[in-house]
Amino acid sequence: MTGHDINELVEAARERSCPMLGYVDEYGDTRFNVVQMQLLIPELESLESAGSEAVRATAAALLKLARQVPLRPHRYLLFLGD
């Protein structure tokens, strides 16, 4: 998964009006906590079955990571901007 893949996923999220992924900042850091995972995971699930192959693959990879966040305390899903 590359930065380009993430940017393509974020663009697809914006097109689908996904409030969490659609606001990932490609130039700044974006962090999602355990509470936000409740909103982020359904967005990733919807993108896992839509869009280009890169969008689907990136959503699937991030979904695996997002599902691990609630398993232990003080875990986040962090997007680092360019």
Coordinates of N, CA and C in Angstrom, one line a residue:
M1 N 0.9 -1.2 0.0 CA 0.0 0.0 0.0 C 0.9 1.2 0.0
T2 N 0.6 2.1 -0.9 CA 1.5 3.3 -1.1 C 0.7 4.6 -0.7
G3 N 1.3 5.7 -0.6 CA 0.7 7.0 -0.4 C -0.3 7.3 -1.5
H4 N 0.0 6.9 -2.7 CA -0.9 7.1 -3.8 C -2.2 6.3 -3.6
D5 N -2.1 5.1 -3.1 CA -3.2 4.2 -2.8 C -4.1 4.8 -1.8
I6 N -3.5 5.4 -0.7 CA -4.3 6.0 0.3 C -5.0 7.2 -0.2
N7 N -4.3 8.1 -1.0 CA -4.9 9.2 -1.6 C -6.1 8.8 -2.5
E8 N -6.0 7.8 -3.3 CA -7.1 7.3 -4.1 C -8.3 6.8 -3.3
L9 N -8.0 6.2 -2.1 CA -9.0 5.7 -1.2 C -9.7 6.9 -0.6
V10 N -9.0 7.9 -0.2 CA -9.6 9.2 0.4 C -10.4 9.9 -0.6
E11 N -10.0 9.9 -1.9 CA -10.8 10.6 -2.9 C -12.1 9.8 -3.1
A12 N -12.0 8.5 -3.2 CA -13.2 7.7 -3.3 C -14.2 7.9 -2.1
A13 N -13.6 8.0 -0.9 CA -14.4 8.3 0.3 C -15.1 9.6 0.2
R14 N -14.4 10.6 -0.4 CA -15.0 12.0 -0.5 C -16.2 11.9 -1.5
E15 N -16.0 11.1 -2.6 CA -17.0 11.0 -3.6 C -18.3 10.3 -3.0
R16 N -18.1 9.4 -2.1 CA -19.2 8.7 -1.4 C -19.7 9.4 -0.2
S17 N -19.1 10.6 0.1 CA -19.5 11.4 1.3 C -19.3 10.7 2.6
C18 N -18.2 10.0 2.7 CA -17.8 9.3 3.9 C -17.2 10.4 4.9
P19 N -17.8 10.6 6.0 CA -17.3 11.7 6.9 C -16.0 11.5 7.5
M20 N -15.6 10.3 7.8 CA -14.4 10.0 8.5 C -13.2 10.0 7.5
L21 N -13.2 9.1 6.6 CA -12.1 8.9 5.6 C -12.0 10.1 4.7
G22 N -13.2 10.7 4.4 CA -13.2 11.9 3.5 C -12.4 13.1 4.0
Y23 N -12.2 13.1 5.3 CA -11.5 14.3 5.9 C -10.0 13.9 6.3
V24 N -9.5 12.8 5.8 CA -8.1 12.5 6.0 C -7.3 13.6 5.3
D25 N -6.4 14.2 6.0 CA -5.6 15.3 5.4 C -4.3 14.7 4.7
E26 N -4.2 14.9 3.4 CA -3.1 14.3 2.7 C -1.7 15.0 3.1
Y27 N -1.8 16.2 3.6 CA -0.6 16.9 3.9 C -0.3 17.0 5.4
G28 N -1.3 16.7 6.2 CA -1.1 16.7 7.7 C -1.4 15.3 8.2
D29 N -1.2 15.2 9.5 CA -1.4 13.9 10.1 C -2.9 13.8 10.6
T30 N -3.5 12.6 10.4 CA -4.8 12.4 10.9 C -4.8 11.1 11.7
R31 N -5.5 11.2 12.9 CA -5.4 10.0 13.8 C -6.9 9.7 14.2
F32 N -7.2 8.4 14.2 CA -8.5 7.9 14.6 C -8.3 7.1 15.8
N33 N -9.2 7.3 16.8 CA -9.1 6.6 18.1 C -10.2 5.5 18.1
V34 N -10.2 4.8 19.2 CA -11.1 3.6 19.4 C -12.6 4.0 19.2
V35 N -13.0 5.1 19.7 CA -14.4 5.5 19.5 C -14.7 5.8 18.0
Q36 N -13.8 6.5 17.4 CA -14.0 6.8 16.0 C -14.0 5.6 15.0
M37 N -13.4 4.5 15.5 CA -13.4 3.2 14.7 C -14.8 2.8 14.4
Q38 N -15.8 3.1 15.3 CA -17.2 2.7 15.1 C -17.8 3.3 13.9
L39 N -17.3 4.5 13.5 CA -17.7 5.1 12.2 C -16.8 4.8 11.1
L40 N -15.5 4.6 11.3 CA -14.6 4.4 10.3 C -14.7 3.0 9.7
I41 N -14.9 2.0 10.5 CA -15.0 0.6 10.0 C -16.1 0.4 9.0
P42 N -17.3 0.9 9.2 CA -18.3 0.8 8.1 C -18.0 1.5 6.8
E43 N -17.3 2.6 6.9 CA -16.8 3.3 5.7 C -15.8 2.4 4.9
L44 N -14.9 1.8 5.6 CA -13.9 1.0 5.0 C -14.6 -0.3 4.4
E45 N -15.6 -0.8 5.1 CA -16.3 -2.0 4.6 C -17.0 -1.6 3.3
S46 N -17.6 -0.4 3.2 CA -18.4 0.0 2.0 C -17.4 0.2 0.8
L47 N -16.2 0.7 1.1 CA -15.2 1.0 0.1 C -14.5 -0.3 -0.3
E48 N -14.5 -1.3 0.5 CA -13.9 -2.6 0.2 C -14.6 -3.3 -1.0
S49 N -15.8 -2.9 -1.2 CA -16.6 -3.5 -2.3 C -16.9 -2.5 -3.4
A50 N -16.2 -1.4 -3.5 CA -16.6 -0.4 -4.5 C -15.3 0.2 -5.0
G51 N -15.4 0.8 -6.2 CA -14.2 1.5 -6.8 C -13.2 0.6 -7.5
S52 N -12.1 1.1 -7.7 CA -11.0 0.4 -8.4 C -10.4 -0.7 -7.6
E53 N -9.6 -1.5 -8.2 CA -8.9 -2.6 -7.5 C -8.0 -2.0 -6.4
A54 N -7.4 -0.9 -6.6 CA -6.5 -0.2 -5.6 C -7.3 0.2 -4.4
V55 N -8.5 0.8 -4.7 CA -9.3 1.3 -3.6 C -9.8 0.1 -2.8
R56 N -10.2 -1.0 -3.4 CA -10.7 -2.1 -2.7 C -9.6 -2.8 -1.9
A57 N -8.4 -2.9 -2.5 CA -7.3 -3.5 -1.7 C -6.8 -2.7 -0.6
T58 N -6.8 -1.3 -0.8 CA -6.4 -0.4 0.3 C -7.4 -0.5 1.4
A59 N -8.7 -0.4 1.1 CA -9.7 -0.5 2.1 C -9.6 -1.8 2.9
A60 N -9.4 -2.9 2.2 CA -9.3 -4.2 2.9 C -8.1 -4.2 3.9
A61 N -6.9 -3.7 3.4 CA -5.7 -3.7 4.3 C -6.0 -2.8 5.5
L62 N -6.6 -1.6 5.3 CA -6.8 -0.7 6.4 C -7.9 -1.2 7.3
L63 N -8.8 -2.0 6.8 CA -9.9 -2.6 7.6 C -9.3 -3.6 8.6
K64 N -8.3 -4.4 8.1 CA -7.6 -5.3 9.1 C -6.9 -4.5 10.2
L65 N -6.3 -3.4 9.9 CA -5.7 -2.6 10.9 C -6.7 -2.0 11.8
A66 N -7.8 -1.4 11.3 CA -8.8 -0.7 12.0 C -9.5 -1.7 13.0
R67 N -9.6 -2.9 12.7 CA -10.3 -3.9 13.6 C -9.4 -4.3 14.7
Q68 N -8.1 -4.0 14.6 CA -7.2 -4.2 15.7 C -7.1 -3.1 16.8
V69 N -7.5 -1.9 16.4 CA -7.5 -0.8 17.3 C -8.2 -1.0 18.6
P70 N -9.4 -1.5 18.6 CA -10.1 -1.7 19.9 C -9.6 -2.9 20.8
L71 N -8.7 -3.7 20.2 CA -8.3 -4.9 21.0 C -7.4 -4.6 22.2
R72 N -6.7 -3.5 22.2 CA -5.8 -3.1 23.3 C -5.9 -1.6 23.5
P73 N -5.6 -1.2 24.7 CA -5.7 0.2 25.0 C -4.7 1.1 24.3
H74 N -5.0 2.3 24.1 CA -4.1 3.3 23.6 C -3.6 3.0 22.2
R75 N -4.4 2.4 21.3 CA -4.1 2.2 19.9 C -4.9 3.2 19.1
Y76 N -4.3 3.5 18.0 CA -4.9 4.5 17.0 C -4.5 4.0 15.6
L77 N -5.3 4.5 14.7 CA -5.0 4.4 13.3 C -4.5 5.7 12.8
L78 N -3.3 5.8 12.4 CA -2.7 7.1 12.1 C -2.3 7.2 10.7
F79 N -2.7 8.3 10.0 CA -2.3 8.6 8.6 C -1.3 9.7 8.7
L80 N -0.1 9.5 8.2 CA 0.9 10.5 8.1 C 0.9 11.2 6.8
G81 N 0.7 12.5 6.8 CA 0.6 13.3 5.6 C 2.0 13.5 5.0
D82 N 2.0 14.0 3.7 CA 3.2 14.2 3.0 C 4.0 15.4 3.5

